[in-house]
Amino acid sequence: MRINSSLVQSLFSSVFTFLPRLRKPRNFFLYILPFSIVLGRFIPPSYSSTLNEIGVSLVQLIAFPAIPLVLSAVMISIANIFGSETRSNSDRIRFGTRFVVSLLVAILFASSLALLLSLYQSPGILSPSAKLSIGRFMLDVTDIRIGAVSTVAQVNDIWFSRLIPSNIFADASDGQTLKVITGSVIAGLAIARLRSDSTQPLLTLLRSVNTTSVQVLSIVLNLAPLVLICLISAAISTINAEIVVALLNFTICVFLTAIASLGISRLVFRRFTSTSERSGISVNPVDSVFLLSLSTGSSMTAYPLLFDTLTGMGRDESEVEASASLSLLIARLGNVSYNVIAILFALNLYDVSITPVRVVEVIALGAITGISAAGLTGVATVPTITVALLYFQVPAPPILVLLLAIDPILTLPRAATTGVLAMAIAVVSSYKSPSQKDLKAAASAV
């Protein structure tokens, strides 16, 4: 039977026209989320693994252009900031100071916000029925417990063995993101110290990689609604309903942190942008960054939108590239807030008293362990809280079992928190580039 090529093209065109519409916030809550929940409740458990594999594969497809996109941006931006002859030392100091201060403030904000919401929601303070459901769950998932314990052994090497690069191409192929980040920063500084005529071919190549990655990412992002449907349906189908109820306060805290971060980032965007910069924008772009990160479970997919928005407003390209890429890759603020909530959950679960000194310790350890998750994705980020649990002398394996059980759902708001706070950092750090009119006025004044 012959297939009409025009019919196939029309079908694909209709699908790729329809899917981007589902990425709007209104359609997510009205259509995608209810459909995914209903589908997850009615599909047989045997199909859930297939849906999860499809969802994970689509996430990998979406993430693969995001890595070279952001890492090439790191090298280009650092080379431009520290090697540009047109940029004065005062400009470099100004950008570095604003970026470091805004990054530290964002880390403190994320950890403090998560702590306040946790104190209000009291995750880990469970009813007798919730404790009984957790006990049943623990007895039924000894294989998960073994996996969690084996994962704990990998936590101690997060900082050093994952930080020092060996071969940037081999590290990239092995998924050693932290090593690639370190190598990209060092390479950017090296490019900045060389003559511009000798580094121009390399920068041109990096620009080509960056532009191509943006184009590939814009194509594969159309699959984001399908990712949500597959992952949420699979999670609803497999996660024990009793565990969801028992950990309801913990889940609410994570989602509330993401929503509160969205609200604060919206305020930062309005406060640190002028009316003229926002004149060409019909909606607050922070909303789009939030939904894009939420729908893909990866904050790095929001980089093109973040970059295009700020550079379209006239912000300096190099400063936007550096602040956005470094905050997305290194300061994973969603992991910081998540780890604070998880630590307080564990302390409440084991009836550890919460004192003012312990509150400060929770904030500090949550921030440290959250940042240590840079380069890790998905469930691999969960065991980073082990260091904090051992510090408070709380048994780690049972906590990790519970967190790993519901992590497929919580990965989404964690990425959304990282995305919107990274945009807030980029807005505060970047500087508006002078227009041609301003440059002519300055030249005439001289």
Tab-separated table of C-alpha atoms in Angstrom:
chain	number	residue	atom	x	y	z
A	1	MET	CA	0.000	0.000	0.000
A	2	ARG	CA	1.413	3.358	-1.039
A	3	ILE	CA	1.586	6.116	1.530
A	4	ASN	CA	0.649	9.579	0.412
A	5	SER	CA	3.716	11.729	1.195
A	6	SER	CA	1.687	14.929	1.323
A	7	LEU	CA	-0.643	13.339	3.876
A	8	VAL	CA	2.298	12.302	6.055
A	9	GLN	CA	3.831	15.773	5.827
A	10	SER	CA	0.500	17.337	6.721
A	11	LEU	CA	0.164	15.018	9.718
A	12	PHE	CA	3.662	15.824	11.035
A	13	SER	CA	3.083	19.530	10.459
A	14	SER	CA	-0.169	19.378	12.444
A	15	VAL	CA	1.494	17.504	15.310
A	16	PHE	CA	4.444	19.907	15.565
A	17	THR	CA	2.041	22.843	15.418
A	18	PHE	CA	-0.147	21.416	18.167
A	19	LEU	CA	2.581	20.312	20.613
A	20	PRO	CA	4.115	23.787	21.220
A	21	ARG	CA	0.661	25.065	22.236
A	22	LEU	CA	0.599	22.531	25.086
A	23	ARG	CA	3.735	24.139	26.568
A	24	LYS	CA	1.726	27.130	27.763
A	25	PRO	CA	1.031	27.197	31.546
A	26	ARG	CA	-2.733	27.233	31.094
A	27	ASN	CA	-2.744	24.155	28.847
A	28	PHE	CA	-0.404	22.299	31.200
A	29	PHE	CA	-2.798	22.567	34.139
A	30	LEU	CA	-5.966	22.167	32.069
A	31	TYR	CA	-4.961	19.295	29.794
A	32	ILE	CA	-1.568	17.654	30.359
A	33	LEU	CA	-1.659	17.185	34.130
A	34	PRO	CA	-5.258	15.823	34.390
A	35	PHE	CA	-4.745	13.552	31.377
A	36	SER	CA	-1.462	12.198	32.782
A	37	ILE	CA	-3.024	11.485	36.195
A	38	VAL	CA	-6.032	9.699	34.679
A	39	LEU	CA	-3.808	7.707	32.326
A	40	GLY	CA	-1.517	6.713	35.195
A	41	ARG	CA	-4.418	5.480	37.313
A	42	PHE	CA	-5.906	3.269	34.589
A	43	ILE	CA	-2.938	1.813	32.703
A	44	PRO	CA	-1.706	-1.615	33.878
A	45	PRO	CA	1.513	-1.486	35.940
A	46	SER	CA	3.249	-3.577	33.281
A	47	TYR	CA	2.997	-0.649	30.851
A	48	SER	CA	4.399	1.889	33.291
A	49	SER	CA	8.009	0.818	32.741
A	50	THR	CA	7.578	1.276	28.990
A	51	LEU	CA	6.164	4.766	29.477
A	52	ASN	CA	8.977	5.642	31.865
A	53	GLU	CA	11.633	4.429	29.402
A	54	ILE	CA	10.028	6.495	26.636
A	55	GLY	CA	9.941	9.549	28.911
A	56	VAL	CA	13.573	9.135	29.991
A	57	SER	CA	14.665	8.637	26.381
A	58	LEU	CA	12.858	11.819	25.338
A	59	VAL	CA	14.514	13.710	28.210
A	60	GLN	CA	17.915	12.509	27.005
A	61	LEU	CA	17.007	13.623	23.492
A	62	ILE	CA	16.069	17.085	24.761
A	63	ALA	CA	19.126	17.337	27.027
A	64	PHE	CA	21.780	16.310	24.506
A	65	PRO	CA	21.903	19.670	22.638
A	66	ALA	CA	21.574	21.583	25.928
A	67	ILE	CA	24.965	20.415	27.247
A	68	PRO	CA	27.128	21.593	24.287
A	69	LEU	CA	24.987	24.733	24.085
A	70	VAL	CA	25.629	25.841	27.654
A	71	LEU	CA	29.253	24.690	27.806
A	72	SER	CA	30.194	26.476	24.575
A	73	ALA	CA	28.526	29.562	26.046
A	74	VAL	CA	30.763	29.262	29.134
A	75	MET	CA	33.948	29.243	27.045
A	76	ILE	CA	32.810	32.062	24.754
A	77	SER	CA	31.569	34.334	27.513
A	78	ILE	CA	34.638	33.933	29.751
A	79	ALA	CA	36.938	34.514	26.787
A	80	ASN	CA	35.003	37.665	25.834
A	81	ILE	CA	34.790	39.061	29.360
A	82	PHE	CA	38.421	38.525	30.366
A	83	GLY	CA	40.027	38.853	26.947
A	84	SER	CA	38.136	41.668	25.272
A	85	GLU	CA	40.268	44.749	24.746
A	86	THR	CA	37.155	46.953	24.669
A	87	ARG	CA	36.156	45.874	28.177
A	88	SER	CA	37.821	47.798	30.997
A	89	ASN	CA	38.980	46.317	34.283
A	90	SER	CA	36.206	48.202	36.064
A	91	ASP	CA	33.628	46.457	33.852
A	92	ARG	CA	35.123	43.066	34.661
A	93	ILE	CA	35.167	43.830	38.385
A	94	ARG	CA	31.606	45.156	38.235
A	95	PHE	CA	30.292	42.026	36.515
A	96	GLY	CA	32.246	39.635	38.758
A	97	THR	CA	31.079	41.399	41.913
A	98	ARG	CA	27.428	41.531	40.856
A	99	PHE	CA	27.469	37.889	39.764
A	100	VAL	CA	29.105	36.544	42.941
A	101	VAL	CA	26.900	38.637	45.244
A	102	SER	CA	23.689	37.757	43.413
A	103	LEU	CA	24.699	34.075	43.388
A	104	LEU	CA	25.361	34.032	47.136
A	105	VAL	CA	22.114	35.896	47.828
A	106	ALA	CA	20.193	33.425	45.642
A	107	ILE	CA	21.718	30.447	47.487
A	108	LEU	CA	20.844	31.972	50.856
A	109	PHE	CA	17.350	32.817	49.627
A	110	ALA	CA	16.677	29.330	48.232
A	111	SER	CA	17.832	27.559	51.394
A	112	SER	CA	16.057	29.978	53.760
A	113	LEU	CA	12.816	29.844	51.771
A	114	ALA	CA	12.859	26.045	51.765
A	115	LEU	CA	13.507	26.020	55.510
A	116	LEU	CA	10.615	28.406	56.266
A	117	LEU	CA	8.199	26.383	54.152
A	118	SER	CA	9.401	23.177	55.806
A	119	LEU	CA	8.900	24.606	59.295
A	120	TYR	CA	5.376	25.586	58.282
A	121	GLN	CA	4.463	22.329	56.502
A	122	SER	CA	6.362	20.059	58.954
A	123	PRO	CA	7.360	17.278	56.543
A	124	GLY	CA	8.345	14.095	58.356
A	125	ILE	CA	5.808	14.539	61.155
A	126	LEU	CA	3.579	11.622	60.228
A	127	SER	CA	0.334	10.168	61.478
A	128	PRO	CA	0.276	6.530	62.703
A	129	SER	CA	-1.332	5.402	59.439
A	130	ALA	CA	1.365	7.178	57.420
A	131	LYS	CA	4.108	5.521	59.461
A	132	LEU	CA	2.414	2.158	58.934
A	133	SER	CA	2.269	2.706	55.164
A	134	ILE	CA	5.978	3.584	55.129
A	135	GLY	CA	6.737	0.417	57.078
A	136	ARG	CA	4.844	-1.680	54.538
A	137	PHE	CA	6.619	0.061	51.695
A	138	MET	CA	10.055	-0.514	53.216
A	139	LEU	CA	9.358	-4.222	53.556
A	140	ASP	CA	8.338	-4.463	49.909
A	141	VAL	CA	11.322	-2.666	48.350
A	142	THR	CA	14.435	-4.340	49.710
A	143	ASP	CA	15.953	-4.054	46.223
A	144	ILE	CA	15.582	-0.276	46.341
A	145	ARG	CA	17.158	-0.232	49.794
A	146	ILE	CA	20.191	-2.114	48.501
A	147	GLY	CA	20.479	0.282	45.559
A	148	ALA	CA	20.256	3.281	47.867
A	149	VAL	CA	22.987	1.974	50.145
A	150	SER	CA	25.286	1.308	47.206
A	151	THR	CA	24.676	4.820	45.906
A	152	VAL	CA	25.736	6.322	49.238
A	153	ALA	CA	29.265	5.041	48.726
A	154	GLN	CA	29.606	7.276	45.664
A	155	VAL	CA	28.860	10.514	47.531
A	156	ASN	CA	32.324	11.099	48.983
A	157	ASP	CA	33.960	11.455	45.561
A	158	ILE	CA	31.572	14.122	44.274
A	159	TRP	CA	33.803	17.103	44.931
A	160	PHE	CA	37.293	16.096	43.870
A	161	SER	CA	37.182	13.096	41.557
A	162	ARG	CA	34.350	14.685	39.566
A	163	LEU	CA	35.902	18.147	39.480
A	164	ILE	CA	39.371	17.744	37.947
A	165	PRO	CA	39.218	17.393	34.124
A	166	SER	CA	41.276	14.845	32.242
A	167	ASN	CA	40.147	15.048	28.607
A	168	ILE	CA	37.243	17.358	27.843
A	169	PHE	CA	35.964	15.163	24.988
A	170	ALA	CA	36.292	11.938	26.978
A	171	ASP	CA	34.704	13.587	29.998
A	172	ALA	CA	31.789	14.792	27.869
A	173	SER	CA	31.231	11.350	26.348
A	174	ASP	CA	31.324	9.769	29.830
A	175	GLY	CA	28.779	12.236	31.185
A	176	GLN	CA	31.272	13.816	33.617
A	177	THR	CA	29.583	17.221	33.548
A	178	LEU	CA	31.526	18.728	36.445
A	179	LYS	CA	34.836	17.936	34.746
A	180	VAL	CA	33.572	19.433	31.500
A	181	ILE	CA	32.498	22.608	33.335
A	182	THR	CA	35.923	22.956	34.960
A	183	GLY	CA	37.664	22.300	31.657
A	184	SER	CA	35.472	24.846	29.864
A	185	VAL	CA	36.223	27.554	32.442
A	186	ILE	CA	39.989	26.887	32.230
A	187	ALA	CA	39.828	26.824	28.409
A	188	GLY	CA	37.916	30.120	28.396
A	189	LEU	CA	40.551	31.756	30.594
A	190	ALA	CA	43.302	30.381	28.346
A	191	ILE	CA	41.596	31.778	25.230
A	192	ALA	CA	41.305	35.153	26.948
A	193	ARG	CA	45.094	35.340	27.419
A	194	LEU	CA	45.918	34.627	23.762
A	195	ARG	CA	45.951	37.022	20.829
A	196	SER	CA	42.564	37.504	19.214
A	197	ASP	CA	43.782	36.586	15.702
A	198	SER	CA	44.994	33.170	16.892
A	199	THR	CA	41.802	32.331	18.819
A	200	GLN	CA	39.279	33.639	16.289
A	201	PRO	CA	38.929	30.292	14.402
A	202	LEU	CA	38.201	28.462	17.672
A	203	LEU	CA	35.674	31.070	18.789
A	204	THR	CA	34.007	30.859	15.373
A	205	LEU	CA	33.725	27.082	15.787
A	206	LEU	CA	32.275	27.466	19.280
A	207	ARG	CA	29.770	30.005	17.982
A	208	SER	CA	28.721	27.527	15.290
A	209	VAL	CA	28.294	24.775	17.885
A	210	ASN	CA	26.275	27.160	20.034
A	211	THR	CA	23.995	28.258	17.185
A	212	THR	CA	23.467	24.695	15.948
A	213	SER	CA	22.639	23.510	19.461
A	214	VAL	CA	20.036	26.265	19.810
A	215	GLN	CA	18.385	25.173	16.570
A	216	VAL	CA	18.388	21.480	17.531
A	217	LEU	CA	17.018	22.307	20.970
A	218	SER	CA	14.185	24.399	19.500
A	219	ILE	CA	13.137	21.355	17.455
A	220	VAL	CA	13.291	18.694	20.170
A	221	LEU	CA	11.587	20.949	22.743
A	222	ASN	CA	8.356	20.322	20.860
A	223	LEU	CA	8.430	16.876	22.499
A	224	ALA	CA	8.274	18.350	26.026
A	225	PRO	CA	4.500	17.715	26.479
A	226	LEU	CA	5.001	14.051	25.584
A	227	VAL	CA	7.788	13.836	28.179
A	228	LEU	CA	5.438	15.074	30.897
A	229	ILE	CA	2.664	12.685	29.917
A	230	CYS	CA	4.987	9.666	29.904
A	231	LEU	CA	6.853	10.453	33.145
A	232	ILE	CA	3.854	11.585	35.216
A	233	SER	CA	1.677	8.672	34.036
A	234	ALA	CA	4.435	6.151	34.778
A	235	ALA	CA	5.056	7.672	38.217
A	236	ILE	CA	1.362	7.703	39.128
A	237	SER	CA	1.030	4.090	38.000
A	238	THR	CA	4.009	2.744	39.953
A	239	ILE	CA	4.273	4.899	43.076
A	240	ASN	CA	2.462	3.418	46.039
A	241	ALA	CA	-0.556	5.620	46.819
A	242	GLU	CA	0.077	5.254	50.558
A	243	ILE	CA	3.594	6.640	50.149
A	244	VAL	CA	2.279	9.623	48.198
A	245	VAL	CA	-0.140	10.391	51.052
A	246	ALA	CA	2.517	9.810	53.712
A	247	LEU	CA	4.985	12.147	51.969
A	248	LEU	CA	2.349	14.666	50.915
A	249	ASN	CA	3.736	17.500	53.058
A	250	PHE	CA	7.233	16.885	51.691
A	251	THR	CA	5.927	17.027	48.113
A	252	ILE	CA	3.923	20.169	48.842
A	253	CYS	CA	7.028	21.876	50.266
A	254	VAL	CA	9.020	21.187	47.092
A	255	PHE	CA	6.251	22.497	44.828
A	256	LEU	CA	5.613	25.541	47.040
A	257	THR	CA	9.324	26.381	46.908
A	258	ALA	CA	9.205	26.312	43.117
A	259	ILE	CA	6.118	28.549	43.031
A	260	ALA	CA	7.583	30.984	45.574
A	261	SER	CA	10.831	31.123	43.579
A	262	LEU	CA	8.761	31.931	40.496
A	263	GLY	CA	7.087	34.825	42.314
A	264	ILE	CA	10.360	36.254	43.626
A	265	SER	CA	12.023	35.913	40.208
A	266	ARG	CA	9.139	37.782	38.610
A	267	LEU	CA	9.664	40.631	41.088
A	268	VAL	CA	13.426	40.638	40.455
A	269	PHE	CA	12.821	40.793	36.711
A	270	ARG	CA	10.573	43.843	37.081
A	271	ARG	CA	12.852	45.526	39.623
A	272	PHE	CA	16.110	45.143	37.664
A	273	THR	CA	14.768	45.881	34.189
A	274	SER	CA	13.622	49.234	32.888
A	275	THR	CA	10.299	50.059	31.273
A	276	SER	CA	11.999	50.516	27.917
A	277	GLU	CA	13.586	47.047	28.172
A	278	ARG	CA	10.203	45.469	28.863
A	279	SER	CA	8.392	47.437	26.173
A	280	GLY	CA	8.736	44.713	23.541
A	281	ILE	CA	7.718	41.885	25.880
A	282	SER	CA	4.026	41.037	26.143
A	283	VAL	CA	4.323	38.499	28.987
A	284	ASN	CA	6.785	38.011	31.817
A	285	PRO	CA	9.441	35.641	30.379
A	286	VAL	CA	10.093	34.168	33.829
A	287	ASP	CA	6.802	32.280	33.449
A	288	SER	CA	8.023	30.714	30.217
A	289	VAL	CA	11.343	29.713	31.800
A	290	PHE	CA	9.472	28.143	34.723
A	291	LEU	CA	7.164	26.080	32.540
A	292	LEU	CA	9.919	25.025	30.147
A	293	SER	CA	12.107	23.756	33.008
A	294	LEU	CA	9.103	22.117	34.676
A	295	SER	CA	7.944	20.353	31.527
A	296	THR	CA	11.365	18.931	30.633
A	297	GLY	CA	12.780	18.294	34.110
A	298	SER	CA	15.977	20.057	32.994
A	299	SER	CA	16.745	23.705	33.743
A	300	MET	CA	19.410	23.814	31.019
A	301	THR	CA	16.750	23.593	28.310
A	302	ALA	CA	15.617	27.100	29.338
A	303	TYR	CA	19.000	28.636	28.461
A	304	PRO	CA	18.118	29.689	24.873
A	305	LEU	CA	14.931	31.389	26.054
A	306	LEU	CA	16.784	33.115	28.882
A	307	PHE	CA	19.599	34.266	26.598
A	308	ASP	CA	17.328	35.466	23.778
A	309	THR	CA	15.121	37.389	26.207
A	310	LEU	CA	17.910	39.308	27.934
A	311	THR	CA	20.001	39.980	24.830
A	312	GLY	CA	16.831	41.055	23.022
A	313	MET	CA	16.374	43.630	25.769
A	314	GLY	CA	19.864	44.992	25.053
A	315	ARG	CA	21.838	43.260	27.811
A	316	ASP	CA	25.514	42.509	27.188
A	317	GLU	CA	25.767	39.124	25.444
A	318	SER	CA	28.963	37.990	27.166
A	319	GLU	CA	27.645	38.806	30.629
A	320	VAL	CA	24.316	37.080	29.936
A	321	GLU	CA	26.125	34.000	28.594
A	322	ALA	CA	28.443	33.785	31.591
A	323	SER	CA	25.912	34.477	34.355
A	324	ALA	CA	23.182	32.278	32.887
A	325	SER	CA	25.361	29.298	31.972
A	326	LEU	CA	27.369	29.273	35.217
A	327	SER	CA	24.291	29.632	37.429
A	328	LEU	CA	22.493	26.852	35.537
A	329	LEU	CA	25.462	24.486	35.613
A	330	ILE	CA	27.122	25.137	38.968
A	331	ALA	CA	24.638	26.677	41.407
A	332	ARG	CA	21.759	24.215	41.069
A	333	LEU	CA	19.463	26.202	43.358
A	334	GLY	CA	16.613	23.730	42.976
A	335	ASN	CA	18.857	21.078	44.506
A	336	VAL	CA	19.779	23.447	47.353
A	337	SER	CA	16.145	24.047	48.336
A	338	TYR	CA	15.275	20.362	47.859
A	339	ASN	CA	18.110	19.212	50.106
A	340	VAL	CA	17.091	21.624	52.886
A	341	ILE	CA	13.550	20.219	52.790
A	342	ALA	CA	14.858	16.635	52.708
A	343	ILE	CA	17.168	17.218	55.689
A	344	LEU	CA	14.378	18.721	57.785
A	345	PHE	CA	12.110	15.869	56.702
A	346	ALA	CA	14.658	13.374	58.022
A	347	LEU	CA	15.114	15.249	61.307
A	348	ASN	CA	11.358	15.345	61.888
A	349	LEU	CA	10.984	11.699	60.949
A	350	TYR	CA	13.493	10.685	63.635
A	351	ASP	CA	12.182	13.199	66.215
A	352	VAL	CA	15.348	15.315	66.285
A	353	SER	CA	14.639	18.620	68.034
A	354	ILE	CA	14.919	21.744	65.863
A	355	THR	CA	16.944	24.409	67.686
A	356	PRO	CA	18.144	27.803	66.335
A	357	VAL	CA	21.667	26.415	65.975
A	358	ARG	CA	20.347	23.372	64.122
A	359	VAL	CA	18.367	25.628	61.794
A	360	VAL	CA	21.605	27.356	60.754
A	361	GLU	CA	23.268	23.961	60.297
A	362	VAL	CA	20.404	22.767	58.079
A	363	ILE	CA	20.714	25.855	55.857
A	364	ALA	CA	24.493	25.488	55.576
A	365	LEU	CA	24.482	21.739	54.890
A	366	GLY	CA	21.558	22.037	52.492
A	367	ALA	CA	23.426	24.658	50.473
A	368	ILE	CA	26.717	22.708	50.483
A	369	THR	CA	25.172	19.369	49.521
A	370	GLY	CA	22.910	21.023	46.949
A	371	ILE	CA	25.808	22.710	45.173
A	372	SER	CA	27.744	19.434	45.307
A	373	ALA	CA	25.023	17.972	43.048
A	374	ALA	CA	26.255	20.106	40.126
A	375	GLY	CA	26.680	17.874	37.119
A	376	LEU	CA	24.256	15.261	38.452
A	377	THR	CA	20.723	14.785	37.138
A	378	GLY	CA	17.572	12.960	38.191
A	379	VAL	CA	17.755	10.469	41.051
A	380	ALA	CA	21.559	10.797	41.126
A	381	THR	CA	21.127	14.096	43.003
A	382	VAL	CA	19.264	12.518	45.925
A	383	PRO	CA	22.180	10.736	47.706
A	384	THR	CA	24.075	14.028	48.079
A	385	ILE	CA	22.148	14.684	51.324
A	386	THR	CA	23.890	11.678	52.909
A	387	VAL	CA	26.694	13.889	54.226
A	388	ALA	CA	24.157	16.021	56.102
A	389	LEU	CA	22.273	12.998	57.456
A	390	LEU	CA	25.475	11.476	58.781
A	391	TYR	CA	26.347	14.822	60.399
A	392	PHE	CA	23.043	14.775	62.290
A	393	GLN	CA	23.533	11.048	63.064
A	394	VAL	CA	20.356	10.100	61.224
A	395	PRO	CA	20.185	6.736	59.374
A	396	ALA	CA	20.593	7.551	55.684
A	397	PRO	CA	19.415	4.436	53.764
A	398	PRO	CA	15.726	4.527	54.895
A	399	ILE	CA	15.487	8.228	54.032
A	400	LEU	CA	17.034	7.663	50.610
A	401	VAL	CA	14.553	4.858	49.892
A	402	LEU	CA	11.605	7.184	50.518
A	403	LEU	CA	13.100	10.063	48.533
A	404	LEU	CA	14.007	7.857	45.568
A	405	ALA	CA	10.446	6.502	45.521
A	406	ILE	CA	8.864	9.879	44.716
A	407	ASP	CA	11.785	11.565	42.956
A	408	PRO	CA	10.353	11.103	39.410
A	409	ILE	CA	7.686	13.664	40.319
A	410	LEU	CA	9.892	16.039	42.315
A	411	THR	CA	12.557	16.297	39.612
A	412	LEU	CA	10.217	18.622	37.707
A	413	PRO	CA	9.733	21.394	40.337
A	414	ARG	CA	13.409	21.095	41.299
A	415	ALA	CA	14.414	21.978	37.729
A	416	ALA	CA	11.861	24.798	37.603
A	417	THR	CA	13.303	26.360	40.761
A	418	THR	CA	16.804	26.260	39.276
A	419	GLY	CA	15.632	27.788	35.999
A	420	VAL	CA	13.787	30.822	37.389
A	421	LEU	CA	16.435	31.651	40.003
A	422	ALA	CA	19.153	31.383	37.337
A	423	MET	CA	17.242	33.939	35.299
A	424	ALA	CA	17.025	36.222	38.333
A	425	ILE	CA	20.819	35.970	38.759
A	426	ALA	CA	21.393	36.762	35.082
A	427	VAL	CA	19.061	39.779	35.235
A	428	VAL	CA	20.881	41.211	38.259
A	429	SER	CA	24.394	40.434	36.970
A	430	SER	CA	24.166	41.552	33.348
A	431	TYR	CA	24.558	45.137	32.235
A	432	LYS	CA	22.677	46.927	29.488
A	433	SER	CA	24.932	47.361	26.457
A	434	PRO	CA	25.208	50.927	25.188
A	435	SER	CA	23.276	51.560	21.998
A	436	GLN	CA	24.818	53.063	18.879
A	437	LYS	CA	23.145	56.327	19.786
A	438	ASP	CA	24.808	56.301	23.210
A	439	LEU	CA	28.208	55.482	21.696
A	440	LYS	CA	27.939	58.366	19.227
A	441	ALA	CA	26.910	60.733	21.993
A	442	ALA	CA	29.889	59.656	24.122
A	443	ALA	CA	32.258	60.055	21.178
A	444	SER	CA	30.968	63.530	20.393
A	445	ALA	CA	31.337	64.522	24.045
A	446	VAL	CA	34.975	63.463	23.977
